[in-house]
Short mmCIF file of C-alpha atoms and ligand atoms in Angstrom, two decimals:
data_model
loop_
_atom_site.label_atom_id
_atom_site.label_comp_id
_atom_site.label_asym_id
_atom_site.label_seq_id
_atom_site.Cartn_x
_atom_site.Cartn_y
_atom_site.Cartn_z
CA UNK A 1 -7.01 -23.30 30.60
CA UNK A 2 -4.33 -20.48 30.95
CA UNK A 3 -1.21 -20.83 29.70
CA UNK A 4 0.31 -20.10 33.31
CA UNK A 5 -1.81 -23.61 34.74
CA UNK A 6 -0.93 -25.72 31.60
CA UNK A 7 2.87 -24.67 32.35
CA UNK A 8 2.30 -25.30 36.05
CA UNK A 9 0.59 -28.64 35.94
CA UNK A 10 3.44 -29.72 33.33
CA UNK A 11 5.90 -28.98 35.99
CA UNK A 12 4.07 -30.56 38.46
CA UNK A 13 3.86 -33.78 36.14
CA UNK A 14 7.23 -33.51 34.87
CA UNK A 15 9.04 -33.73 38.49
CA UNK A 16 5.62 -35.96 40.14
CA UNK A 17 5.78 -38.93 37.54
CA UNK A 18 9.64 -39.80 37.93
CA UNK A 19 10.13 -39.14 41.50
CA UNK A 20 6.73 -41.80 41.82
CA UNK A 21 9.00 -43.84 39.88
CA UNK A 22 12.21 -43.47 41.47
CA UNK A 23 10.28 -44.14 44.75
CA UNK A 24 8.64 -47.36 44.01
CA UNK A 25 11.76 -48.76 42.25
CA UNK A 26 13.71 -47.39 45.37
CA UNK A 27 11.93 -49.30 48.06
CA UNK A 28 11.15 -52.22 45.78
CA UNK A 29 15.15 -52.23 45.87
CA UNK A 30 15.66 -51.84 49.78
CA UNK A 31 12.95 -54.75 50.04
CA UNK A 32 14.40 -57.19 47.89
CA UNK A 33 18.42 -56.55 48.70
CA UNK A 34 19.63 -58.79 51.54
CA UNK A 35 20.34 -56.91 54.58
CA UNK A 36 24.27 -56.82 54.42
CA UNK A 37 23.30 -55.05 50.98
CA UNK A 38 20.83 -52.44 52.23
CA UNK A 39 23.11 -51.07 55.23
CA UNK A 40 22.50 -47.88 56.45
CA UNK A 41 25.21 -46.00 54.66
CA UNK A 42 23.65 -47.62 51.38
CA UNK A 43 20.46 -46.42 52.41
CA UNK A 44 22.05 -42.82 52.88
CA UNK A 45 23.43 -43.01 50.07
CA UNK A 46 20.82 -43.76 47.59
CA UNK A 47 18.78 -41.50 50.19
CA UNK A 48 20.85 -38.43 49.25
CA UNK A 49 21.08 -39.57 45.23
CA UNK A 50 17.16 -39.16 45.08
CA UNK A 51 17.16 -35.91 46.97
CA UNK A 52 19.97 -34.90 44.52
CA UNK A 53 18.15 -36.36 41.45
CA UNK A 54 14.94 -34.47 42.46
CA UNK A 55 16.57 -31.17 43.02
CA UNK A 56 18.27 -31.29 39.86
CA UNK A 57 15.18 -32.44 37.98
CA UNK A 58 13.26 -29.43 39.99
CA UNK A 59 15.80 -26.45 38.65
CA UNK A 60 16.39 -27.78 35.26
CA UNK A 61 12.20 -28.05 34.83
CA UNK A 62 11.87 -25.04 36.38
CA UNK A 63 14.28 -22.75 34.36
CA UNK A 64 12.64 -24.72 30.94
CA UNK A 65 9.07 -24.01 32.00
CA UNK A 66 10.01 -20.17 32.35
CA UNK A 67 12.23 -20.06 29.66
CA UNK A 68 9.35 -21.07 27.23
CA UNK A 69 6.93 -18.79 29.22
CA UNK A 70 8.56 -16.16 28.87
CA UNK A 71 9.27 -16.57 24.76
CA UNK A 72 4.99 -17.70 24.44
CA UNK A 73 3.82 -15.20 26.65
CA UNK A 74 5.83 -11.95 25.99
CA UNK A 75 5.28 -12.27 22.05
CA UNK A 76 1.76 -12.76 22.62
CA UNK A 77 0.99 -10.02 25.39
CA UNK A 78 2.37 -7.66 22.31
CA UNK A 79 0.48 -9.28 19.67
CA UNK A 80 -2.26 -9.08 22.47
CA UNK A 81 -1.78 -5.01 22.90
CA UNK A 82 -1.13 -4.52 19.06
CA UNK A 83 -4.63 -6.28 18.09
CA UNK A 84 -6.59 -4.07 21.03
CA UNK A 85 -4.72 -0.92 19.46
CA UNK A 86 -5.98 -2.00 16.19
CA UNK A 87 -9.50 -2.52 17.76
CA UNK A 88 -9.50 1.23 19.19
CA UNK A 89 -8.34 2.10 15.19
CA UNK A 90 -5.08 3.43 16.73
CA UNK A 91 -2.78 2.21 14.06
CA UNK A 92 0.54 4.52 15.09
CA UNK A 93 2.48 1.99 17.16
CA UNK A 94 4.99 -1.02 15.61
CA UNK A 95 5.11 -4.59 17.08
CA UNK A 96 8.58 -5.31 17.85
CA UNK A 97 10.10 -8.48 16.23
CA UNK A 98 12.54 -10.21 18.94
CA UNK A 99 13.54 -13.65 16.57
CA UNK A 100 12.97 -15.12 13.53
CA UNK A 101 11.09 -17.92 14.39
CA UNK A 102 7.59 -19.19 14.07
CA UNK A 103 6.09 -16.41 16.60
CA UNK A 104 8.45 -13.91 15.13
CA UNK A 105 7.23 -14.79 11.80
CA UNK A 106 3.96 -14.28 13.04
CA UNK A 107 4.81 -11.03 15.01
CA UNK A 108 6.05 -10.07 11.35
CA UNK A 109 2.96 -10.42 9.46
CA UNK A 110 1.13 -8.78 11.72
CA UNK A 111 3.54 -5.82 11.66
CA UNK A 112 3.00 -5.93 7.80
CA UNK A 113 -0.76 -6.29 8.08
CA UNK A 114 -0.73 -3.08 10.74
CA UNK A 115 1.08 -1.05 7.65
CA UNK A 116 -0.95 -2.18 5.28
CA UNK A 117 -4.37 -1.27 6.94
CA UNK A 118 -2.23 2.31 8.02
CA UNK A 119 -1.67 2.94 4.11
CA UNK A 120 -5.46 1.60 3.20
CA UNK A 121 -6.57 4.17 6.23
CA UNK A 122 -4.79 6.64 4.62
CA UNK A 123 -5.62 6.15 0.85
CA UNK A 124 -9.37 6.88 1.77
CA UNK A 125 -9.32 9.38 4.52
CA UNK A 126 -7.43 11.15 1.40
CA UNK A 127 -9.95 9.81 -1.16
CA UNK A 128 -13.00 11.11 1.25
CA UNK A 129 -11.75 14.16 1.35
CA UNK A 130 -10.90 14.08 -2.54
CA UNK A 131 -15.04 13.41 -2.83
CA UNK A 132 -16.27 16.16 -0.59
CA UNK A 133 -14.34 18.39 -2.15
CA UNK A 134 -15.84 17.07 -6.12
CA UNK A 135 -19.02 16.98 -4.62
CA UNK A 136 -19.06 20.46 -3.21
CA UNK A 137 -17.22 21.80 -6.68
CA UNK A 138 -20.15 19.95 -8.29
CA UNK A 139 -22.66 21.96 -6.67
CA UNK A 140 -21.08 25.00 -7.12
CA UNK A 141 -20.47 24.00 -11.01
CA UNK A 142 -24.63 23.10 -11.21
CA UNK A 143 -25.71 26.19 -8.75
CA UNK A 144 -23.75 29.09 -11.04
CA UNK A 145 -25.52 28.32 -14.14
CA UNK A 146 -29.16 27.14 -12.51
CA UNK A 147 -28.94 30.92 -10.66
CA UNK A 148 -27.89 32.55 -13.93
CA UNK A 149 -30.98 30.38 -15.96
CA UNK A 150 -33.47 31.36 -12.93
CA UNK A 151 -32.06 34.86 -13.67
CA UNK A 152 -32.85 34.99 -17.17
CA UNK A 153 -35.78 32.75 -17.04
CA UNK A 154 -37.78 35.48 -14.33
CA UNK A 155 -36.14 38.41 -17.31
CA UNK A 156 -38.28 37.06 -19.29
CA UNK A 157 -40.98 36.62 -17.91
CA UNK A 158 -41.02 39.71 -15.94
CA UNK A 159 -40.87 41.52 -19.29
CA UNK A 160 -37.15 42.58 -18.19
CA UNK A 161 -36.47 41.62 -21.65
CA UNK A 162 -39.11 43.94 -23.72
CA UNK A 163 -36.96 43.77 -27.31
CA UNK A 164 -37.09 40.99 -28.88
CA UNK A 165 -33.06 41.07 -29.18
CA UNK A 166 -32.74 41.16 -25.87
CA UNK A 167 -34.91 37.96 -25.71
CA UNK A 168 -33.07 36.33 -28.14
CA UNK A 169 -29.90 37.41 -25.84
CA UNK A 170 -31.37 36.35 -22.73
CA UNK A 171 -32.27 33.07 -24.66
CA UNK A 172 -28.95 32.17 -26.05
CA UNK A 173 -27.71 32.57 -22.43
CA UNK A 174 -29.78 29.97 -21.29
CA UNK A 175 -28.81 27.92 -23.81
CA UNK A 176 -25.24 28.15 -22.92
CA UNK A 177 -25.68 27.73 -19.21
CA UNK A 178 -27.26 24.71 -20.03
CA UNK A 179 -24.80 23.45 -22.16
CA UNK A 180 -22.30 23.75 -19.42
CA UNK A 181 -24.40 21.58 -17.28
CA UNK A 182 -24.78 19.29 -19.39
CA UNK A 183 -21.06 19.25 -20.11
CA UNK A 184 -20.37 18.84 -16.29
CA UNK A 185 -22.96 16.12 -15.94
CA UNK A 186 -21.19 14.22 -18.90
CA UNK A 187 -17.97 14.64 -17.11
CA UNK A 188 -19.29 12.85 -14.22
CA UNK A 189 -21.07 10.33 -15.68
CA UNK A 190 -17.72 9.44 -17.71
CA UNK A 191 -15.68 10.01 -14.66
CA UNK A 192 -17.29 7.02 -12.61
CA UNK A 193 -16.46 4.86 -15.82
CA UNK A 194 -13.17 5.86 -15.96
CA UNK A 195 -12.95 4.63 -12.23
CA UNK A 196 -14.47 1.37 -12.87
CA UNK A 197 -12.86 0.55 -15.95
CA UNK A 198 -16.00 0.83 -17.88
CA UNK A 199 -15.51 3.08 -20.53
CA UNK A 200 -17.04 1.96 -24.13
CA UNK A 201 -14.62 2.72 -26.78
CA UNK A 202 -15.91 2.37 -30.46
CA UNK A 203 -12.43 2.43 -32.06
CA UNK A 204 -12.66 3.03 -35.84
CA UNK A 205 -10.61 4.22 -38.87
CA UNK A 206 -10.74 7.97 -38.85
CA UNK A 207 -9.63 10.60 -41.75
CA UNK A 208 -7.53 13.25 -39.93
CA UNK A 209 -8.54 16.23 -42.02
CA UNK A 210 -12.41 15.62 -42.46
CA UNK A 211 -12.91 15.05 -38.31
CA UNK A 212 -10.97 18.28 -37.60
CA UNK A 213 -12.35 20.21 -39.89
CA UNK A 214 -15.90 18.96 -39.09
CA UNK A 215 -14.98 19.11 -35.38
CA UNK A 216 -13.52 23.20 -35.74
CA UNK A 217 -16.67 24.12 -37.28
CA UNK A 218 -19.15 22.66 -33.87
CA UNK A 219 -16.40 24.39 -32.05
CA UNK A 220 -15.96 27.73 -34.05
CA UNK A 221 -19.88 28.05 -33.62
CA UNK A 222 -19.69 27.80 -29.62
CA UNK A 223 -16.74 30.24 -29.83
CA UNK A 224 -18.30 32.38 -32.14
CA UNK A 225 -21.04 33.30 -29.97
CA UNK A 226 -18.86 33.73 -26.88
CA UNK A 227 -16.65 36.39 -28.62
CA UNK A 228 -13.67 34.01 -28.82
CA UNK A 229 -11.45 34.34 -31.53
CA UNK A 230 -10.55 30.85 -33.29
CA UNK A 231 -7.94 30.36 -35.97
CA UNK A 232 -7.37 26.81 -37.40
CA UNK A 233 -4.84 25.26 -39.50
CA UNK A 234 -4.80 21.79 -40.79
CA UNK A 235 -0.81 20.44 -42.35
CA UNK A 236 -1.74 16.90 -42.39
CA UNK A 237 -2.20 15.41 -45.82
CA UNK A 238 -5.51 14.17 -46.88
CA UNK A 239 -5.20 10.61 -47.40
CA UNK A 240 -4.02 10.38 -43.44
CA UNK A 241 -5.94 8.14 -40.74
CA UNK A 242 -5.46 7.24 -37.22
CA UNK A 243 -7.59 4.72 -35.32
CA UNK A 244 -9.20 6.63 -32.76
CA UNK A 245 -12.86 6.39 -30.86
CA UNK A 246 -14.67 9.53 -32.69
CA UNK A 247 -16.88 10.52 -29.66
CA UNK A 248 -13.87 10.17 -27.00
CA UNK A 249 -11.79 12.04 -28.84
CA UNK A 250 -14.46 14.97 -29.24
CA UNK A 251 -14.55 14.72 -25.82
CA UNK A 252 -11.12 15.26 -25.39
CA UNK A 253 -10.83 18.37 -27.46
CA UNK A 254 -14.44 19.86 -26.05
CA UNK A 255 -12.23 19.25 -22.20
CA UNK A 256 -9.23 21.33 -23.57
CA UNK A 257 -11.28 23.83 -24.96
CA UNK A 258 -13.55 24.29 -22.07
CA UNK A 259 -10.40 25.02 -20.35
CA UNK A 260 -9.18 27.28 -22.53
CA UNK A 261 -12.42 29.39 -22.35
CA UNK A 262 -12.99 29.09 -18.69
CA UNK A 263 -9.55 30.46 -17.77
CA UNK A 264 -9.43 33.55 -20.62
CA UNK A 265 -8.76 36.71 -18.65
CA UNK A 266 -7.88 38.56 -21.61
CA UNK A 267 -10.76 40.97 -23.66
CA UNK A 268 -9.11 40.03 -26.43
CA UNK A 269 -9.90 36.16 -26.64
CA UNK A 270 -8.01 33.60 -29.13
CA UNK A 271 -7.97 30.25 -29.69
CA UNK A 272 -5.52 28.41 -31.94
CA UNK A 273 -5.86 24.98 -33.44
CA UNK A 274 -2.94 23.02 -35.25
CA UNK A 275 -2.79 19.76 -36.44
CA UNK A 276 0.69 18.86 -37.56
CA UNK A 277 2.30 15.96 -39.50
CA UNK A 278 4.97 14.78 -37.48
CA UNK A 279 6.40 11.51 -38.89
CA UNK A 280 4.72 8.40 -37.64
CA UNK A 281 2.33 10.90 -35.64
CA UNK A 282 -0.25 13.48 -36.00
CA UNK A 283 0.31 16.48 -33.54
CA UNK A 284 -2.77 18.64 -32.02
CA UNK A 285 -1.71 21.51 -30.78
CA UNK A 286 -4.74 23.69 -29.00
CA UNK A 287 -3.14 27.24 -27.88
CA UNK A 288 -5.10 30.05 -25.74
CA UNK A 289 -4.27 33.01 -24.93
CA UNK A 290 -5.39 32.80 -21.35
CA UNK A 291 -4.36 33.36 -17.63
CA UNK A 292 -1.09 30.39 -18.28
CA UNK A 293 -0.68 27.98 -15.40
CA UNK A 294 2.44 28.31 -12.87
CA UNK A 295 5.66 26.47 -13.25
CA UNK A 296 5.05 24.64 -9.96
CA UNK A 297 1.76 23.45 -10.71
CA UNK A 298 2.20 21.95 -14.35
CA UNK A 299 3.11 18.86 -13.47
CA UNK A 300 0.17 18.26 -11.58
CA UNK A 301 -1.90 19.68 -14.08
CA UNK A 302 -3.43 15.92 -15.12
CA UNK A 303 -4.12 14.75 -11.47
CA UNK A 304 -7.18 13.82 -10.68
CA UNK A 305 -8.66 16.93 -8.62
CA UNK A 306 -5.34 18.78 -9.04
CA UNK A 307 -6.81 22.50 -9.66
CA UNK A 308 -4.29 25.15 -9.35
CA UNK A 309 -4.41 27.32 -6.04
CA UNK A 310 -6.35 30.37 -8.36
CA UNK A 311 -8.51 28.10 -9.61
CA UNK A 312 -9.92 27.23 -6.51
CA UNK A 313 -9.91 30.29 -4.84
CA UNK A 314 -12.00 31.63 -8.34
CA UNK A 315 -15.52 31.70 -9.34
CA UNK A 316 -14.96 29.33 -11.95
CA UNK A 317 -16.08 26.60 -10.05
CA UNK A 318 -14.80 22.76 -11.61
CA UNK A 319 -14.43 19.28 -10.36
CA UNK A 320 -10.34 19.11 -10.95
CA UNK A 321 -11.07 15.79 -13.11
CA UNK A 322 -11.10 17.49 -16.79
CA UNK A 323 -7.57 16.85 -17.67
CA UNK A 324 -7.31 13.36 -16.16
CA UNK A 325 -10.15 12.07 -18.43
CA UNK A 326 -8.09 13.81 -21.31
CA UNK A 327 -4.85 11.79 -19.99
CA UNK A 328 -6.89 9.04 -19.58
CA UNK A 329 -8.29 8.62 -23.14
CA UNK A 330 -5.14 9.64 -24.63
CA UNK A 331 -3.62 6.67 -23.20
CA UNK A 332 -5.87 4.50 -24.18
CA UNK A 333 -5.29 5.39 -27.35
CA UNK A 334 -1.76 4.87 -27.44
CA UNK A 335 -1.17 8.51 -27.32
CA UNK A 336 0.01 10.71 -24.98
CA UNK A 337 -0.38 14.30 -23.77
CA UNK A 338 1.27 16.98 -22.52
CA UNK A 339 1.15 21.32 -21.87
CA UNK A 340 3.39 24.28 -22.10
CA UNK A 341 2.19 27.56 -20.44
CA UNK A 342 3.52 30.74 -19.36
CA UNK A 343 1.71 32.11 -16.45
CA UNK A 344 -0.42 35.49 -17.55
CA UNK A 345 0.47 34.69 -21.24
CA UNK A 346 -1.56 31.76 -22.15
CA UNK A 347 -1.27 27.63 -22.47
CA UNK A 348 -0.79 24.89 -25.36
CA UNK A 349 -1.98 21.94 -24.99
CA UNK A 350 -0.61 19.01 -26.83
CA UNK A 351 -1.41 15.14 -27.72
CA UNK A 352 -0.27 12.85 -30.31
CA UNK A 353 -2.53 10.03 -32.24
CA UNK A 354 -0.44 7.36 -34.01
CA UNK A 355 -0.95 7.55 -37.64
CA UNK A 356 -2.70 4.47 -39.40
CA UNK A 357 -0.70 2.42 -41.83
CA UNK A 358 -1.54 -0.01 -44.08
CA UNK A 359 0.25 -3.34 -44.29
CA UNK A 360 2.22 -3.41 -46.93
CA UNK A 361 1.53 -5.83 -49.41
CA UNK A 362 4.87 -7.70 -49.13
CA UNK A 363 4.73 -7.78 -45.43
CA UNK A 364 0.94 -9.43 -45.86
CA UNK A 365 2.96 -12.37 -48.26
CA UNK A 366 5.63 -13.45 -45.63
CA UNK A 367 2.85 -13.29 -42.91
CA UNK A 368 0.71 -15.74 -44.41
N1 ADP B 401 -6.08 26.48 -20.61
C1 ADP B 401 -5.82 26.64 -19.31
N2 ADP B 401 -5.44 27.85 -18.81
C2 ADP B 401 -5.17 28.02 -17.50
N3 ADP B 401 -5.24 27.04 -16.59
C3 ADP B 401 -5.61 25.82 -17.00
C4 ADP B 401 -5.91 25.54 -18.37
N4 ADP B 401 -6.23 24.25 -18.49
C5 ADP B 401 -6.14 23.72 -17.25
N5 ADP B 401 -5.77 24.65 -16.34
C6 ADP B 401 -5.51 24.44 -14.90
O1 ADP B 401 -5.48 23.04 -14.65
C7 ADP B 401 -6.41 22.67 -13.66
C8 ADP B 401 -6.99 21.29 -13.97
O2 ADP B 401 -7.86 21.32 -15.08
P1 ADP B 401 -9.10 20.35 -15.15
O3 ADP B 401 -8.60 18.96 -14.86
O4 ADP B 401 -9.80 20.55 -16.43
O5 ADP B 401 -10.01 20.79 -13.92
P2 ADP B 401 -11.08 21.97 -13.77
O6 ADP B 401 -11.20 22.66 -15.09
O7 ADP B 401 -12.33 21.29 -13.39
O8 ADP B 401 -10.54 22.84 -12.70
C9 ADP B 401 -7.45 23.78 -13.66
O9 ADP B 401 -8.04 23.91 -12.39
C10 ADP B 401 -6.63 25.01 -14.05
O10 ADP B 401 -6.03 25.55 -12.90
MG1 MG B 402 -11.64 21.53 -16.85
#
């Protein structure tokens, strides 16, 4: 049943019961009374009461029954339209909030639940588009070296490559182009951890000097054969450790560099590598000498999918997510990051490990 008919039939009820009342006790009255009682202007009388009593009963049940009709119904024929909105996915419109009460309370939720699902609508429209651009970076990332391999592969065995330098050249080129797909396939792979939370950190205690220096000379090959100048200096002391997750934190120097060489646009190539003692920190400090990054676009640098307007109108290719695994690890390390560039001169890079300190002996005593 409607609301309209449940309203309806209470009027009905409301002015039908007591005027059945009135009526029996009325002529059960006229009945009983002696006759000098019940005269005719008695009769009138009381006649013109119930008449009255009805007609007042009639306007005062009528203004109530529209009164709450009209604060049921009009609250619900909006939540009515806001829900079929919602149905059609149009989520542009706002549900108007006449009191405070219990249906106002409830126009109010919904309000907040139409804002809610506007901002989740949002989020991923923005996050789709986020993935279809990664995805389409992706294959351009996998297609440039697979063409260059297919290249050098059909060189080969074409007989292209009839000097067995030339082989070896054609050789080490392969090599590299399938080192950077195996790089970007890493950075994937980590990237969905990273998004789920999931990413396995072996934290040990690790000597600052012997991992650089170990970790320059794997890097100082790759340059090496890329024509990349790399100078390295080392100012921490050699008894200094941080705690730090070995293979993550290769990673994060391999993303830096990577950066470094993509973006060279120099002939002359360098690479400098510092690592500095500063106080309760050790400093890395990994300088290029490349294209620099804008003003305006530095602080964006570390988004996820942020890649700088020349970077994606380049060749270069890249998913945008190199620099937010760096942040990422960084702060999970208790570390932070951070760049300086000058656009056409070249870019630093810059993150801090805490150093590792033993505790003292005296502190040890008091603990226990
Ligand atoms: N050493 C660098 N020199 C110039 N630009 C850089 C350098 N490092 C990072 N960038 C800029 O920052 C952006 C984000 O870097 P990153 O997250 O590694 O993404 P990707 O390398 O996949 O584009 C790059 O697109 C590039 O524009
Ligand atoms: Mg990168």
């Amino acid at each position: 049943m409607n609301l309209k008919t449940t309203l309806i039939i209470t009027f009905v009820v409301v002015i039908a019961v007591p005027l059945f009342l009135i009526t029996i006790v009325f002529t059960g009255f006229m009945s009983l009374q002696p006759v000098e009682v019940a005269t005719p202007q008695t009769r009138e009388f009381l006649g013109e009461m119930l008449i009255s009593v009805i007609l007042i009963m009639a306007m005062t049940s009528s203004f109530l029954i529209v009164w709450i009709y009209r604060s049921i119904l009009n609250p619900i024929e909006t939540l009515k339209k806001a829900t079929r909105n919602i149905r059609d996915g149009n989520l542009d419109f706002e549900v108007d909030i006449e009191d405070n009460y219990e249906i106002g309370e409830l126009c109010a939720d919904f309000e907040e639940m139409r804002l809610r699902l506007k901002e989740t609508t949002e989020e991923k429209i923005v996050f789709d588009s986020q993935n279809k651009e990664l995805i389409s970076n992706i294959s351009h990332d996998l297609k440039t070296p697979i063409t260059a391999i297919k290249g050098y592969v059909e060189g080969l065995l074409d007989g292209v490559a009839d000097t067995p330098e030339k082989q070896a050249k054609y050789l080490r080129t392969i090599y590299n182009k399938a080192n950077d797909m195996d790089r970007l396939i890493n950075e994937l792979t980590f990237y969905s951890k990273i998004d789920t939370n999931r990413i396995p950190y072996t934290f040990s205690k690790i000597n600052v000097r012997e991992y650089f220096d170990d970790c320059i000379e794997d890097i100082g090959l790759e340059l090496g054969q890329q024509q990349i100048r790399l100078t390295y200096t080392n100012q921490v002391a050699e008894d200094i450790m941080v705690i730090a997750d070995a293979e993550q934190l290769k990673r994060v120097i391999n993303n830096i560099v990577s950066n470094s060489i993509k973006y060279m646009d120099k002939p002359e190539r360098f690479i400098d590598v510092r690592v500095l003692d500063v106080g309760d920190f050790v400093q890395i400090e990994i300088e290029d000498n490349g294209r620099g990054i804008a003003t305006k676009d530095l602080p964006y640098i570390f988004d996820r999918f942020f890649r700088t307007d020349t970077s994606r109108n380049s060749s270069k290719g890249g998913s945008g997510i190199g620099l937010s695994i760096v942040q990422k690890i960084m702060e999970d390390h208790g570390g932070k990051v951070w760049v300086t560039s000058k656009e056409g001169k070249g870019t630093t890079m810059y993150f801090v490990l805490r150093k590792y300190q033993e505790v003292p002996v005296h502190e040890q005593d008091i603990d226990n």
